[in-house]
Coordinates of C-alpha atoms and ligand atoms in Angstrom, one line a residue:
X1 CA 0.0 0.0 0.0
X2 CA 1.5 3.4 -0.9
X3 CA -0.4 5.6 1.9
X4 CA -1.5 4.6 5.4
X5 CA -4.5 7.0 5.4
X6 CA -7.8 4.8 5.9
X7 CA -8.0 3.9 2.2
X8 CA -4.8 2.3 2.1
X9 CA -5.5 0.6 5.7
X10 CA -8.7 -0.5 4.2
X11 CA -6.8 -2.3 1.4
X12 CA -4.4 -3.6 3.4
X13 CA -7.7 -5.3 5.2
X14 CA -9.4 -6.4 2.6
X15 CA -5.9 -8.1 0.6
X16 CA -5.2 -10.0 4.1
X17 CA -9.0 -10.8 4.6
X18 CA -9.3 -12.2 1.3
X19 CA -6.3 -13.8 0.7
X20 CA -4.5 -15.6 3.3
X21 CA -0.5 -15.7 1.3
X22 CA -0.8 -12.2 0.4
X23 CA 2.3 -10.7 1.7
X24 CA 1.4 -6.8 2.5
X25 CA 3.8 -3.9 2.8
X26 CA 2.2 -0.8 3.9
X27 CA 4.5 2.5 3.0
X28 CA 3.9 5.8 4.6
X29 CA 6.5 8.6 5.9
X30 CA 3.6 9.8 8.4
X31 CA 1.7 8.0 11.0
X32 CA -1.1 6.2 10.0
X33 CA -4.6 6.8 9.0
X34 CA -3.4 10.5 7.2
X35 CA -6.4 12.7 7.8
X36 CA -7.5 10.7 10.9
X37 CA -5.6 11.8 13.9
X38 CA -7.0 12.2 17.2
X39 CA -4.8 13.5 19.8
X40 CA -5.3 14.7 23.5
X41 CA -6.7 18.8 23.9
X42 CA -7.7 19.4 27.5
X43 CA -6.9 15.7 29.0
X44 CA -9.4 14.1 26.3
X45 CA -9.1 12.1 22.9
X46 CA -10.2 15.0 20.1
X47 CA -10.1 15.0 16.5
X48 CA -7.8 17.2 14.6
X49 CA -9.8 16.4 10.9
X50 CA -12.5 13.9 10.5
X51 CA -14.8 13.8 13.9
X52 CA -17.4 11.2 12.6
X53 CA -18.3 8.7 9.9
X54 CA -21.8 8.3 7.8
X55 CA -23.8 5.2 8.6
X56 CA -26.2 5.8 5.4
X57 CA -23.0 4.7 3.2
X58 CA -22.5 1.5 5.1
X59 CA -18.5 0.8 4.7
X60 CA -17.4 2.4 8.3
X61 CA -20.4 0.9 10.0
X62 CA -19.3 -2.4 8.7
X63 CA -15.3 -2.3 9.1
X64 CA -16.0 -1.1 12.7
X65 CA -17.8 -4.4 13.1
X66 CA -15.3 -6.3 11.1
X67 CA -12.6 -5.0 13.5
X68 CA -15.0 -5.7 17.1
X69 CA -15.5 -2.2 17.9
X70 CA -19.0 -1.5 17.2
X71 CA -19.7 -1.2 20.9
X72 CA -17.7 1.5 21.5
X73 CA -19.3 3.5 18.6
X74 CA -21.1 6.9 19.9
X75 CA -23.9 9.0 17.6
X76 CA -23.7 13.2 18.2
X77 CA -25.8 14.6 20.8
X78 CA -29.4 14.9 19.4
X79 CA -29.3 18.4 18.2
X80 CA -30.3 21.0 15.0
X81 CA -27.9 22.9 12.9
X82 CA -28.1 26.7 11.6
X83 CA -26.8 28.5 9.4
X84 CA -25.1 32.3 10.1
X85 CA -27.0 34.5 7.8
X86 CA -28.5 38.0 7.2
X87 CA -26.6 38.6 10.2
X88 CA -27.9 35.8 12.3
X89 CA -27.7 32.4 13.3
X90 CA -31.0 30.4 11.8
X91 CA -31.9 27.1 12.4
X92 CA -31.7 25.2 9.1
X93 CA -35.4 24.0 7.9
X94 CA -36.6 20.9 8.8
X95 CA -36.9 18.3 5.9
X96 CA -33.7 19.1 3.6
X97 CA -31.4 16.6 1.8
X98 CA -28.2 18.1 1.1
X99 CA -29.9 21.7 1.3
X100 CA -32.5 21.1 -0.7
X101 CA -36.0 21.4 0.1
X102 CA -38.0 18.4 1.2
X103 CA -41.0 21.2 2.2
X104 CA -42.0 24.1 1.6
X105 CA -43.7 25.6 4.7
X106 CA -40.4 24.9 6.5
X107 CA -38.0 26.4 4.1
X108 CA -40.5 29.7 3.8
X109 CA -40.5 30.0 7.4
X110 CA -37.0 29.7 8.2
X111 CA -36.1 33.4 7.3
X112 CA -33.5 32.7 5.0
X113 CA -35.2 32.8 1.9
X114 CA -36.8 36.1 0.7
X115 CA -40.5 36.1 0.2
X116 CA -39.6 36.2 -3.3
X117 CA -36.4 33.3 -2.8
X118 CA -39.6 30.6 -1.6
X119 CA -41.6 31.7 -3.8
X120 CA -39.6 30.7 -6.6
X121 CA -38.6 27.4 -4.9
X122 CA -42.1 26.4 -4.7
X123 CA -41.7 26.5 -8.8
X124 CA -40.0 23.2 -8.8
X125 CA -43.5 21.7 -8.2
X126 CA -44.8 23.6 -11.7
X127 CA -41.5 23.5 -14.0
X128 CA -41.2 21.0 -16.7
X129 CA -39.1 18.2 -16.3
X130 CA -34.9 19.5 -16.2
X131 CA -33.1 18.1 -19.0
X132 CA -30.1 16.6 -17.5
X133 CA -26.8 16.7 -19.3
X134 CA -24.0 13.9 -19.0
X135 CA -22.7 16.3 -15.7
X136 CA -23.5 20.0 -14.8
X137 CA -22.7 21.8 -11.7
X138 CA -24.1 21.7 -8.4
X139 CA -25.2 24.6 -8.8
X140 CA -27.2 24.7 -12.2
X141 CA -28.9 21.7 -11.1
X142 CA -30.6 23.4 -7.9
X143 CA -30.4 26.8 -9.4
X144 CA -32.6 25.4 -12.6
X145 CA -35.1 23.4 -9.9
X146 CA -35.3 25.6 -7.0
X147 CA -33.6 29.5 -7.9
X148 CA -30.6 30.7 -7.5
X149 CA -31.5 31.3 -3.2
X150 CA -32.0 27.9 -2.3
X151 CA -28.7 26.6 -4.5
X152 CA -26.4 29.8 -2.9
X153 CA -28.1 30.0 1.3
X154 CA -29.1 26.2 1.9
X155 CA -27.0 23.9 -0.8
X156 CA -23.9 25.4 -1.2
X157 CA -23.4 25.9 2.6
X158 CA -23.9 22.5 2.9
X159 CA -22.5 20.5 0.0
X160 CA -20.2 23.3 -0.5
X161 CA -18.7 23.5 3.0
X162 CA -18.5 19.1 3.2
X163 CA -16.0 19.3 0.2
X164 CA -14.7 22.6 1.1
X165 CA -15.6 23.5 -2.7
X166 CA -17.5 25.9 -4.7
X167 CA -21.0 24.8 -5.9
X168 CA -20.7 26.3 -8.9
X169 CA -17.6 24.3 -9.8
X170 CA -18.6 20.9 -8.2
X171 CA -19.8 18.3 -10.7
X172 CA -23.3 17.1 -9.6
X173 CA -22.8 13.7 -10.9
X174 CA -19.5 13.3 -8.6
X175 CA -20.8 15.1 -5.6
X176 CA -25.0 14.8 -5.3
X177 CA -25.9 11.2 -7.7
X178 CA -28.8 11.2 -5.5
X179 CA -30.0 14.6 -5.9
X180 CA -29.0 13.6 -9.9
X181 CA -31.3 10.5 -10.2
X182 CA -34.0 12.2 -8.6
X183 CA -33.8 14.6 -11.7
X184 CA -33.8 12.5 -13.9
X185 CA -36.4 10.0 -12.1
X186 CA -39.0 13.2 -11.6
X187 CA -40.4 16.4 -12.9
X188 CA -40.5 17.5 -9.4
X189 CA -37.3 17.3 -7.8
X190 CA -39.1 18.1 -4.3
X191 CA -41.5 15.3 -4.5
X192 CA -38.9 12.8 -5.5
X193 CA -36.4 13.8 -2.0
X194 CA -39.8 13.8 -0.1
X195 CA -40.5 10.0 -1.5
X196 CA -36.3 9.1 -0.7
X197 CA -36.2 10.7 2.8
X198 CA -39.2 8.7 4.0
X199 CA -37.4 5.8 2.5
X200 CA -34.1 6.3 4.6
X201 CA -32.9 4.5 7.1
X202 CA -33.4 5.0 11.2
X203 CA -30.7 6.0 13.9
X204 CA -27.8 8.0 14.3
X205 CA -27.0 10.0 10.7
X206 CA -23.3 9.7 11.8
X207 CA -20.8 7.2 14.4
X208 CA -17.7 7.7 15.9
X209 CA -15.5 5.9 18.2
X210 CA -16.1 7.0 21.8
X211 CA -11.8 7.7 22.0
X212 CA -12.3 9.2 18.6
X213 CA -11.7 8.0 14.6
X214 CA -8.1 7.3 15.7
X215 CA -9.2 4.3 17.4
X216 CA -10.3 2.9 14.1
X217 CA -6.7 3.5 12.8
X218 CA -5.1 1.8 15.6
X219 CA -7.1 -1.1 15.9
X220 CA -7.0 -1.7 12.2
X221 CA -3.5 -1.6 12.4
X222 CA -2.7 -3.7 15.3
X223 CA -5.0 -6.1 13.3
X224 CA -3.2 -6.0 10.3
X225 CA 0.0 -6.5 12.1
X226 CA -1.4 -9.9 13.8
X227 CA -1.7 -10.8 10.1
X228 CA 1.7 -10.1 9.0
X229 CA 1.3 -6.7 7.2
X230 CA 4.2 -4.7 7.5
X231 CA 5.0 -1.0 8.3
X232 CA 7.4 1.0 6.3
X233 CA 7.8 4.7 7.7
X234 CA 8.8 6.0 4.5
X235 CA 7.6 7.9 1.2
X236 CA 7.6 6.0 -1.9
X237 CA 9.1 7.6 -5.1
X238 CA 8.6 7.1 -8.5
X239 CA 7.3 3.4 -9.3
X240 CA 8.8 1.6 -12.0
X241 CA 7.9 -1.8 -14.2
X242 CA 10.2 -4.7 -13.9
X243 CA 11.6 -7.1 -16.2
X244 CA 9.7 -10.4 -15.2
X245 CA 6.7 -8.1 -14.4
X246 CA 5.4 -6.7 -11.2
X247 CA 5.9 -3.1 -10.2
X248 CA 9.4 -1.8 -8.5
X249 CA 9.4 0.9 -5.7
X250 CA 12.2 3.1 -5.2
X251 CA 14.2 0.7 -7.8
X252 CA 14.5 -2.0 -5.3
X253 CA 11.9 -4.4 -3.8
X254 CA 9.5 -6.0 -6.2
X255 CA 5.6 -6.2 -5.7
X256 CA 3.3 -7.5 -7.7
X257 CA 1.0 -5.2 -7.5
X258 CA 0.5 -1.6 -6.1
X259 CA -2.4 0.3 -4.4
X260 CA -1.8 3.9 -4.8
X261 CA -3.9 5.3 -1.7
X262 CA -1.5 8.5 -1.8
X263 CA -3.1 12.2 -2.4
X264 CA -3.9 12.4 -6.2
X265 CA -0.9 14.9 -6.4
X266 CA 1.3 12.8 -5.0
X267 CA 0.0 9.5 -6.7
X268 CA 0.8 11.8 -9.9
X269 CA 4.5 11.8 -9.3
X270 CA 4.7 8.4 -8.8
X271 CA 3.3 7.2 -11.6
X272 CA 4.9 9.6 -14.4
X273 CA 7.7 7.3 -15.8
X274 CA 4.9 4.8 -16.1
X275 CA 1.4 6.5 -17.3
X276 CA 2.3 9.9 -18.1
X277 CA -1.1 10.4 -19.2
X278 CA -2.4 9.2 -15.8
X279 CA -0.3 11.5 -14.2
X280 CA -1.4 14.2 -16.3
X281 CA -5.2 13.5 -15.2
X282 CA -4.1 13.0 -11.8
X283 CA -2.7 16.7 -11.7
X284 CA -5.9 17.7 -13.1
X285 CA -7.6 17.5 -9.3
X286 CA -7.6 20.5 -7.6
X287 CA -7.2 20.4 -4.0
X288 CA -8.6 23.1 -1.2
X289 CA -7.0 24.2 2.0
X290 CA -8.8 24.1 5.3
X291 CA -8.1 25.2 8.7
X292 CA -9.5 23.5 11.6
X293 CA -9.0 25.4 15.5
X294 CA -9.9 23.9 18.3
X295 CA -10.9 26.4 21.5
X296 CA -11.4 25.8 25.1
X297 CA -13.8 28.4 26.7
X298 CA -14.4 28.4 30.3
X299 CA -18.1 27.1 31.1
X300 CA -20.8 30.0 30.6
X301 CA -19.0 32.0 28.8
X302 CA -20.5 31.0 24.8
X303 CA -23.5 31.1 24.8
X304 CA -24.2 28.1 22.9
X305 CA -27.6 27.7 21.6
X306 CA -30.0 25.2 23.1
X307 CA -29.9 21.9 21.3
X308 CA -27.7 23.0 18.7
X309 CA -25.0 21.3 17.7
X310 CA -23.0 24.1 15.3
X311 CA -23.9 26.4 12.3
X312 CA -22.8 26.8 8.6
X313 CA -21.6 30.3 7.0
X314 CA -22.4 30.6 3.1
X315 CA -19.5 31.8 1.1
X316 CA -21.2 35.1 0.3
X317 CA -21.2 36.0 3.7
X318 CA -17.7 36.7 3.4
X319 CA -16.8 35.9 6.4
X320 CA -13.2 33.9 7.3
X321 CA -14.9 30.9 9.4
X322 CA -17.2 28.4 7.4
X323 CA -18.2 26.2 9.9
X324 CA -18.7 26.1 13.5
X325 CA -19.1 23.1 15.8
X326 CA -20.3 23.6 19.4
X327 CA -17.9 20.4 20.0
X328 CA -18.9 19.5 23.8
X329 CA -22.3 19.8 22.7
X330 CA -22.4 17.9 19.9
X331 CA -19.8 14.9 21.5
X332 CA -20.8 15.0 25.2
X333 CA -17.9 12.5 25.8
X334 CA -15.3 15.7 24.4
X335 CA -16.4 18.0 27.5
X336 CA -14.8 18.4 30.6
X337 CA -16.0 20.3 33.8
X338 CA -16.4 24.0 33.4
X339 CA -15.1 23.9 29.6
X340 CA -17.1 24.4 26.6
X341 CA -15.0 23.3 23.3
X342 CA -15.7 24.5 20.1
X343 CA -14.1 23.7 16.7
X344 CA -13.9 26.5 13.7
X345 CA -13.2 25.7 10.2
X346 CA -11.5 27.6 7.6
X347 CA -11.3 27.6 3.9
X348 CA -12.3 26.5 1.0
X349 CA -11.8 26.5 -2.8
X350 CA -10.8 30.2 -4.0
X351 CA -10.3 31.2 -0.2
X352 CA -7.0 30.4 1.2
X353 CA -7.0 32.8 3.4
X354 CA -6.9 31.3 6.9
X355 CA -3.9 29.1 5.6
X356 CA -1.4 31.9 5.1
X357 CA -2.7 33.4 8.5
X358 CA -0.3 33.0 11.6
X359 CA -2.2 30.6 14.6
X360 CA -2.8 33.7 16.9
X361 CA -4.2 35.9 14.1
X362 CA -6.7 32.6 12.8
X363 CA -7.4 32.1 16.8
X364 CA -8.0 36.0 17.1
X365 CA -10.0 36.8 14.0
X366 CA -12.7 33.1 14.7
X367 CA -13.3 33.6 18.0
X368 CA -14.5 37.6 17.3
X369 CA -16.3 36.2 14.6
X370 CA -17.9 33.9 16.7
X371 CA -19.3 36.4 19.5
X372 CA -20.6 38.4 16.4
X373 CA -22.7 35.1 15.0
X374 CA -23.4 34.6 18.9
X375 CA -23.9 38.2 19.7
X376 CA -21.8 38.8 22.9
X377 CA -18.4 39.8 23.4
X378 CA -16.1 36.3 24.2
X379 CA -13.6 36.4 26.6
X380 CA -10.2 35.0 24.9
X381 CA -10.1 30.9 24.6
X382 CA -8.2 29.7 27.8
X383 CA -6.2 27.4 24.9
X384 CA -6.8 26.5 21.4
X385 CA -5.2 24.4 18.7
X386 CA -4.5 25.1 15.1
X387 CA -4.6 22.5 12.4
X388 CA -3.8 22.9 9.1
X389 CA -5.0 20.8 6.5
X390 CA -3.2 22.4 3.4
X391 CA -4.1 21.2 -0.1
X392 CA -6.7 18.8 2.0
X393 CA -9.7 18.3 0.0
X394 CA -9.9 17.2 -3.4
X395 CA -12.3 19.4 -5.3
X396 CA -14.7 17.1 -7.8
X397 CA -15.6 19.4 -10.5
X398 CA -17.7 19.1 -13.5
X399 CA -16.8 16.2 -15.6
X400 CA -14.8 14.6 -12.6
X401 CA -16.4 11.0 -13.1
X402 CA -15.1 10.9 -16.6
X403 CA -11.7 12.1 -15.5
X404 CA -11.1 9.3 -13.0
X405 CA -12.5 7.1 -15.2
X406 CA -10.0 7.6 -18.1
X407 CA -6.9 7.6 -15.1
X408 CA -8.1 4.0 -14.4
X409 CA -8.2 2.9 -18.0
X410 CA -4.7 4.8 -18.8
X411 CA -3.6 3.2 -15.8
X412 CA -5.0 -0.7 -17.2
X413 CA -3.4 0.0 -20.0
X414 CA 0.0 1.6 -19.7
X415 CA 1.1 -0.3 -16.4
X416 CA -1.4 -3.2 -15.2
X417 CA -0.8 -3.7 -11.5
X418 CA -1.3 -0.4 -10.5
X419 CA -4.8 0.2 -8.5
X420 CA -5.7 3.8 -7.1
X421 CA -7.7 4.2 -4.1
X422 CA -8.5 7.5 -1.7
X423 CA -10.6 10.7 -1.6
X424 CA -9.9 11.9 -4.9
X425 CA -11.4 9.9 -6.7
X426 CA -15.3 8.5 -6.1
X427 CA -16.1 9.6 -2.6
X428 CA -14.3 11.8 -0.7
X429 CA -16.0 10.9 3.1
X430 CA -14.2 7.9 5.2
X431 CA -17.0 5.3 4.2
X432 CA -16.0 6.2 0.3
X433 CA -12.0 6.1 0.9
X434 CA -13.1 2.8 3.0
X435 CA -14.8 1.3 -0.5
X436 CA -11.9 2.8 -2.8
X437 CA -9.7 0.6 -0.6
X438 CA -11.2 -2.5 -0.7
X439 CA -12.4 -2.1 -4.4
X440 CA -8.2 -1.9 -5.4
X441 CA -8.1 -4.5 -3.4
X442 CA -10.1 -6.7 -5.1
X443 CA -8.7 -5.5 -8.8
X444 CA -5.1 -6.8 -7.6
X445 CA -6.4 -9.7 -6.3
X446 CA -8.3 -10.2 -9.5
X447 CA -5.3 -9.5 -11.9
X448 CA -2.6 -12.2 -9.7
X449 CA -3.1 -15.3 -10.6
X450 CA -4.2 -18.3 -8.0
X451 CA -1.5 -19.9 -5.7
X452 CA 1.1 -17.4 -6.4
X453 CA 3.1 -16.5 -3.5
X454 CA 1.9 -12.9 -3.5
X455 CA 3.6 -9.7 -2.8
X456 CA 0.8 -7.4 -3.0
X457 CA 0.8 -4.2 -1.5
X458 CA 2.5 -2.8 -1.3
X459 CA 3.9 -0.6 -2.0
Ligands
FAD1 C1 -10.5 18.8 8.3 C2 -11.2 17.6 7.7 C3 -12.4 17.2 8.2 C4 -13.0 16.1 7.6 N1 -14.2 15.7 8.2 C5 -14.7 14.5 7.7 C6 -15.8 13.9 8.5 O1 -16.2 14.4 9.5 N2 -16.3 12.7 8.0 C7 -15.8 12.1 6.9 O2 -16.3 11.0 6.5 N3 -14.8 12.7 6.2 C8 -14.2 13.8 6.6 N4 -13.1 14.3 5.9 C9 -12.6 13.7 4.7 C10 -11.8 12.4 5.1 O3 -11.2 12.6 6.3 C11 -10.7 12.2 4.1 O4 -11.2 12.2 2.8 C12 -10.1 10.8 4.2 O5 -9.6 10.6 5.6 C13 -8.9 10.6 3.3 O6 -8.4 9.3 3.4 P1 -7.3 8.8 2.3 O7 -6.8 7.5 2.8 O8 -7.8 8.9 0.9 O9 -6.1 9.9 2.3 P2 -5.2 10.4 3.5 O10 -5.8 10.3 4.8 O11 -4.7 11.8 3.0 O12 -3.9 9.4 3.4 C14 -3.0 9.5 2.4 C15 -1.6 9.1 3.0 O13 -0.7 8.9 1.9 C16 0.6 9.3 2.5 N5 1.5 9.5 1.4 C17 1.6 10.6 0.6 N6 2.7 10.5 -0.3 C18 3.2 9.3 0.0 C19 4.3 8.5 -0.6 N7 5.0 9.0 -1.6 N8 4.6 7.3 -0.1 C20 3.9 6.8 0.9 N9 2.8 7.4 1.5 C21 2.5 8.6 1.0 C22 0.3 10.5 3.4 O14 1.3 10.6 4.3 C23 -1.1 10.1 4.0 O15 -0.9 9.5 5.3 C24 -12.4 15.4 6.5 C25 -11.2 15.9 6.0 C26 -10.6 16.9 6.5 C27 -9.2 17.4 6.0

């Protein structure tokens, strides 16, 4: 495996589950699980990146049982969400699917549409049927169904601030298939969400390990070790083919076959002596900087809205923060006595602001933004934490499916032993990058022939 984040863990797990004489190498010059790190703020276990898992996309929710630690698996605090705007925090309308509009009433009450803004939402029940294209944006899709309102205060908040990205720029296909297939399914792209969402499934929307997602990472690699995989704590540079096939790393050891579960730009570099055209696609994925800062606030002193457990800011509000978590709401097991955590993000696609700013000027500038979205003055955080997550998340704009499609077959075809896995690629959430692993699993598995001693891996 080239990349210990949890795609290349999760191919690691699926090679040894499925083959018993696979002989797995897992390279990485960082720790493992990449964006996954938990570490200690204020004598508890607290994220840094990823906080929780979806249980809708069932991968996580089924590794977690694979590895026996389903019982120590924790849901958020029941709570709401808002969204910071026309100068105010307001609750998010009850009945939306990735910001869009499962009813009307709420969305029209909620204040952050114009009379005119619901008005034109309620259209979507009237229009003809949207003729959708082979991909469009985000954007075009919700702007043609609902008006330009409900795709720039409700969707691109939401789908917009999970992939860090720009709503007019993210391919629709890539990002939202369901909102797509409802399209295409239905005239009305309201009544077809309203006939999904009664469909969907009960409990907790999202899971997390009660000591955080690290645990996943170490108990998937304690596992891994039991079955023989082994750690390298290095990078691997440019692969290259060898003369009784299989795949060489660095020049030396020979493998044969590779899962590339590095970043797409640095999956790009390792594969340009041997599918420049792969490499060229590769490079083609932008990537967006985020910031993420943790603050400890004594007890009392945000006041944190009842049953809420953090807000969204829309790009045009032009503010530097785009998300806000009340964190010892939302995870009751993050709180200590007399502390109130909350976690700020940063960034996004054609904002890299908060990365070029200095931690006390990103603590400074969140927290005052904060008390303004709260309305009250806050005393200074008693300590805080900044993360930087430059060049973090891979931005899936229009025509993204094709893309990765024609790396794969460039890939096949150039240098056959070679299987990409990750974020970049089809699914950038951890139950995605936990399906990208096990899928290039499978494909080397497929490709080795029966028997063979296999050195698979590896990277
Ligand atoms: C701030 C933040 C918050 C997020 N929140 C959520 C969330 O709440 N829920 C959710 O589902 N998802 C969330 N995500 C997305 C999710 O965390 C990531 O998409 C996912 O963890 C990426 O996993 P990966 O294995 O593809 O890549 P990574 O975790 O990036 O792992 C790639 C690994 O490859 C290694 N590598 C690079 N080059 C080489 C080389 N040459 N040789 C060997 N190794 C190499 C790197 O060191 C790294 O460890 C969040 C992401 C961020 C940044």
């Amino acid at each position: 495996m080239v990349g210990s984040g949890i795609a290349g863990l999760a191919a690691a797990w699926e090679l040894t589950s499925r083959s018993s004489d696979a002989s797995v190498t897992v390279f990485d010059p960082g720790p493992p699980g990449g964006k996954i790190r938990t570490t200690q703020f204020e004598g508890r276990a607290v994220d840094e990146g990823p906080d929780a898992f979806l249980t809708r996309v069932p991968e996580a929710v089924q590794l977690c049982a694979e590895l026996g630690i389903t019982g120590e698996l924790v849901g958020p605090a029941a709570g709401s969400s808002m969204v910071w705007w026309g100068g105010r925090l307001r609750p998010l309308p009850d009945g939306l699917v990735l910001g869009v509009p499962g009813r009307l009433s709420a969305i029209a009450r909620s204040g952050i549409l114009s009379p005119f803004g619901a008005l034109r939402a309620g259209l979507d029940l009237l229009l003809p049927r949207t003729e959708i294209p082979d991909d469009l944006s985000v954007y075009d899709l919700v702007a043609a169904r609902f008006g330009k309102e409900v795709a720039t205060r409700l969707v691109d908040p939401l789908v917009g601030g999970i992939h860090a990205g720009r709503t007019d720029e993210l391919s629709a296909s890539a990002t939202v298939p369901q909102l797509v297939s409802a399209a295409r399914r239905s005239r009305s792209l309201l009544l077809a969400l309203r006939t999904m969402g009664s469909a969907g499934p009960t409990g907790p929307v999202f899971l997390t390990p009660r000591l955080g997602l690290g645990r996943m990472v170490e108990v998937l690699v304690s596992k891994l070790k039991e079955r023989g995989a082994t750690f390298a704590d290095r990078a691997v540079g440019p692969l290259a083919p060898t003369a009784g096939g299989g795949i060489s790393v660095d020049g030396g050891e020979r493998y044969d076959g590779v899962v590339l579960a590095a970043p797409a730009p640095a999956a790009a570099g390792l594969v340009d002596a041997v599918s420049p055209s792969a490499a060229t696609g590769l490079r083609e994925i932008d990537h967006a900087s985020v910031v993420v800062v943790t603050m400890s606030f004594p007890a009392g002193s945000v006041p944190v809205p009842e049953g809420v457990n953090g807000f969204l800011v829309p790009r045009t509000a032009g503010r530097l923060m785009t998300a806000c978590s009340f964190a010892s709401a939302k995870w009751p097991h993050w709180g200590t006595a007399g502390r109130t955590l909350v976690r700020l993000s940063a960034g996004r696609s054609g904002d890299e602001r908060a990365i070029g700013l200095g931690d006390d000027t990103l603590v400074e500038r969140l927290s005052e933004e904060l008390g303004i979205a709260l309305s009250q003055r806050l005393p200074a955080p008693d300590s805080a934490r900044v993360t930087r997550w430059a060049g973090s998340f891979p931005q899936y704009s229009v025509g993204h499916s094709r893309r990765v499609a024609s790396i794969d077959a460039a890939l096949a075809s150039d240098q056959p032993g070679i299987a990409l896995a990750g974020a970049a690629y089809r699914g950038a959430g951890i139950p995605a990058c936990i399906g990208s692993g096990r899928r290039a699993a499978g494909i080397l598995l497929a490709m080795t022939s029966p028997g063979r001693d296999r050195g698979l891996g590896v990277g």
